[in-house]
Amino acid sequence: MDITILGIESSCDDTSAAVIRNRKLLSNVIASQEVHRKYGGVIPELASRAHQQNIIPVVDTALKEAGVAPEELDGIAFTRGPGLLGSLLVGVSFAKGLALSHDIPMMEINHLQGHISSHFIDLPDRDLPHPSFPFLCLLVSGGHSQIVLVRDYADMEIVGTTIDDAAGEAFDKCAKVMGLPYPGGPVIDRLAAQGDPKRFRFAKPSVDGFDYSFSGLKTSFLYFLRDRVHEDPDFIERNKADLCASLQSTIIDILLGKLVKAAKQYDIREIAIAGGVSANSGLRTAIEREGAKRKWHTYLPEFKFTTDNAAMIAITGYFKYQRGEFADMSVAPVARISAM
Ligand code: KG4
Ligand code: ZN
C-alpha cells in the first residue's frame, strides 16, 4: 500500500513543504527568506512573520506539484525542533490545523534526525545511494556539528558534538568579520576555490573524544585579522581568497580529524555527511579523498538536501508513520535538542 506524507519545515529562515510517496520525493518547495540578508543574520521575529506569509502558498504549491489532494495524505510530518520557537510554532500550528481538518495523523520530527534521514530519499526518476546500517554521519549545520552513529532509521546516537560554536557558525561569523554577506558559508566556499589553503595558519582546538570546538578558531581568525588590518587597511580585500581557502581548509581538517577517529574506534566504513555545511565543495572533496584512502563508502547528499528542506522531514515522517509513532494535539515546539 502506498503511503503519502506531507512534510513541513519552518525551524529557521526557510519555509518548506514536500510530499513523499513511500520513499519517492514528489515535490519539495522552499521559500528562502531574503529579509535577513541586510541584517547579516536571521532576525527571529522577522522569520516567524515571513513563515506566516509563506506557509499556505508553500504547502499549496507542494501539494499541487505532487498532484496530491489533502484528502490523499496519510500523514503530516512537521519539524518540532530544535530551532527558533516563533518559526517552529508556525509550522507546528499549521500542521495541527491541517491534520485536524482532514483527520490525518501527525508525526513530530527532530530537525537533526531529518538532516541525516535525507540519505534515505529517492527521486521519482532514480533511486539514490543509501548508506547501510550502521553508518556514521557527520552532521554539520548552522546550529550543530555532530558525529552520529546511525544503527537504524530510528536509532541514532550522538557520539560527538560541538562544545561551543557549530561549523556553519564558524563559516558565518568569520565571513562577517571579513565583510562578506550572510550566510557566509557559500560565499567562503566560492572564494576559497581561487585561494591558497596553505597561505595562513589558524588555531586548531584540542578537545577530548569525538567532540568539536570552533570558537577558538573564530577568535584566532579575528585577532589575526585585527593585527594585519592594523598595519594594512586593505589586507582583507587583497587576501580574501587566501583567507577563505585557509579558513575553510582548517575547518575541514578539524571536522575530518574527529570523523576519522570515530570511524576507527567504531570500525565503521559507511560514512555520510549531512546539513548545510555538507554543501561545501572543499568538504565534499576531502571526504571523498579520505574515503578512497581508508576504503570508506562515502555518501554525499544531493545539494538540494543539504540545507534546510521539508523533503528530509517528510521521509523521517514516513518511517515514523510505519512505526505508528504519532503526535497528539498537545505537541508544542522545542527550541533546544536537549528538550526533545
Ligand atoms: O542545515 P542548515 O541549512 O541550517 C541549520 O539547520 O542550521 O545550515 C545552514 C548553514 C549556514 O551556516 C551556512 O553558512 C552553511 O550551512 N552552508 C555552507 C555552505 N552552504 C551552506 N557552509 C559552507 N559551504 C557551503 N557551500
Ligand atoms: Zn538544518
PDB file of N, CA and C in Angstrom, residues 14 55-56 93 103 119 124 140 148 153 176 184 194 214 221 236 245 250 304 325 332:
ATOM      1  N   ASP A  14      13.924  29.250   6.383  1.00  0.00           N
ATOM      2  CA  ASP A  14      13.359  28.728   5.145  1.00  0.00           C
ATOM      3  C   ASP A  14      12.017  28.086   5.448  1.00  0.00           C
ATOM      4  N   ILE A  55       3.638  30.075   4.528  1.00  0.00           N
ATOM      5  CA  ILE A  55       3.288  28.669   4.775  1.00  0.00           C
ATOM      6  C   ILE A  55       2.133  28.172   3.893  1.00  0.00           C
ATOM      7  N   ILE A  56       1.068  28.962   3.737  1.00  0.00           N
ATOM      8  CA  ILE A  56      -0.069  28.474   2.933  1.00  0.00           C
ATOM      9  C   ILE A  56       0.315  28.310   1.461  1.00  0.00           C
ATOM     10  N   SER A  93       1.705  24.729  14.263  1.00  0.00           N
ATOM     11  CA  SER A  93       0.292  25.120  14.307  1.00  0.00           C
ATOM     12  C   SER A  93      -0.402  24.804  12.992  1.00  0.00           C
ATOM     13  N   ASP A 103      -8.546  15.027   9.436  1.00  0.00           N
ATOM     14  CA  ASP A 103      -8.481  13.823  10.263  1.00  0.00           C
ATOM     15  C   ASP A 103      -7.313  12.902   9.837  1.00  0.00           C
ATOM     16  N   HIS A 119      19.360  11.013   3.563  1.00  0.00           N
ATOM     17  CA  HIS A 119      20.070   9.953   2.825  1.00  0.00           C
ATOM     18  C   HIS A 119      19.173   8.782   2.439  1.00  0.00           C
ATOM     19  N   PRO A 124      11.895  10.638  -8.139  1.00  0.00           N
ATOM     20  CA  PRO A 124      10.908   9.945  -8.973  1.00  0.00           C
ATOM     21  C   PRO A 124      11.549   9.174 -10.126  1.00  0.00           C
ATOM     22  N   VAL A 140      26.657  18.577   9.923  1.00  0.00           N
ATOM     23  CA  VAL A 140      27.241  19.915  10.069  1.00  0.00           C
ATOM     24  C   VAL A 140      26.287  20.975   9.526  1.00  0.00           C
ATOM     25  N   VAL A 148      27.221  11.293  14.374  1.00  0.00           N
ATOM     26  CA  VAL A 148      26.088  10.487  14.821  1.00  0.00           C
ATOM     27  C   VAL A 148      26.267   9.052  14.340  1.00  0.00           C
ATOM     28  N   TYR A 153      16.764   3.476  11.191  1.00  0.00           N
ATOM     29  CA  TYR A 153      16.049   4.716  10.883  1.00  0.00           C
ATOM     30  C   TYR A 153      15.716   5.495  12.151  1.00  0.00           C
ATOM     31  N   LYS A 176      31.491  37.261   8.314  1.00  0.00           N
ATOM     32  CA  LYS A 176      31.005  38.568   8.766  1.00  0.00           C
ATOM     33  C   LYS A 176      32.180  39.496   9.083  1.00  0.00           C
ATOM     34  N   GLY A 184      27.534  33.170   5.295  1.00  0.00           N
ATOM     35  CA  GLY A 184      28.903  33.237   4.810  1.00  0.00           C
ATOM     36  C   GLY A 184      29.433  31.955   4.195  1.00  0.00           C
ATOM     37  N   GLN A 194      39.553  29.972  -5.350  1.00  0.00           N
ATOM     38  CA  GLN A 194      40.636  30.700  -6.024  1.00  0.00           C
ATOM     39  C   GLN A 194      41.821  30.997  -5.103  1.00  0.00           C
ATOM     40  N   PHE A 214      34.784  25.147  17.859  1.00  0.00           N
ATOM     41  CA  PHE A 214      35.143  26.075  16.783  1.00  0.00           C
ATOM     42  C   PHE A 214      35.329  27.515  17.257  1.00  0.00           C
ATOM     43  N   PHE A 221      41.125  33.695  14.276  1.00  0.00           N
ATOM     44  CA  PHE A 221      40.916  34.353  12.985  1.00  0.00           C
ATOM     45  C   PHE A 221      40.705  35.858  13.184  1.00  0.00           C
ATOM     46  N   ILE A 236      42.437  42.595   4.130  1.00  0.00           N
ATOM     47  CA  ILE A 236      41.367  41.618   3.867  1.00  0.00           C
ATOM     48  C   ILE A 236      41.033  41.602   2.374  1.00  0.00           C
ATOM     49  N   ALA A 245      40.281  30.321   1.688  1.00  0.00           N
ATOM     50  CA  ALA A 245      40.799  28.968   1.437  1.00  0.00           C
ATOM     51  C   ALA A 245      41.458  28.401   2.691  1.00  0.00           C
ATOM     52  N   THR A 250      41.085  24.741   7.318  1.00  0.00           N
ATOM     53  CA  THR A 250      41.221  24.475   8.760  1.00  0.00           C
ATOM     54  C   THR A 250      39.942  23.836   9.304  1.00  0.00           C
ATOM     55  N   LYS A 304      20.341  19.800  -3.072  1.00  0.00           N
ATOM     56  CA  LYS A 304      19.057  20.334  -2.603  1.00  0.00           C
ATOM     57  C   LYS A 304      18.641  19.762  -1.245  1.00  0.00           C
ATOM     58  N   GLU A 325       4.265   5.909  15.175  1.00  0.00           N
ATOM     59  CA  GLU A 325       4.636   6.908  16.197  1.00  0.00           C
ATOM     60  C   GLU A 325       4.000   8.255  15.859  1.00  0.00           C
ATOM     61  N   ALA A 332       4.037  20.638  21.395  1.00  0.00           N
ATOM     62  CA  ALA A 332       4.492  22.028  21.290  1.00  0.00           C
ATOM     63  C   ALA A 332       5.918  22.047  20.750  1.00  0.00           C
TER      64      ALA A 332
END
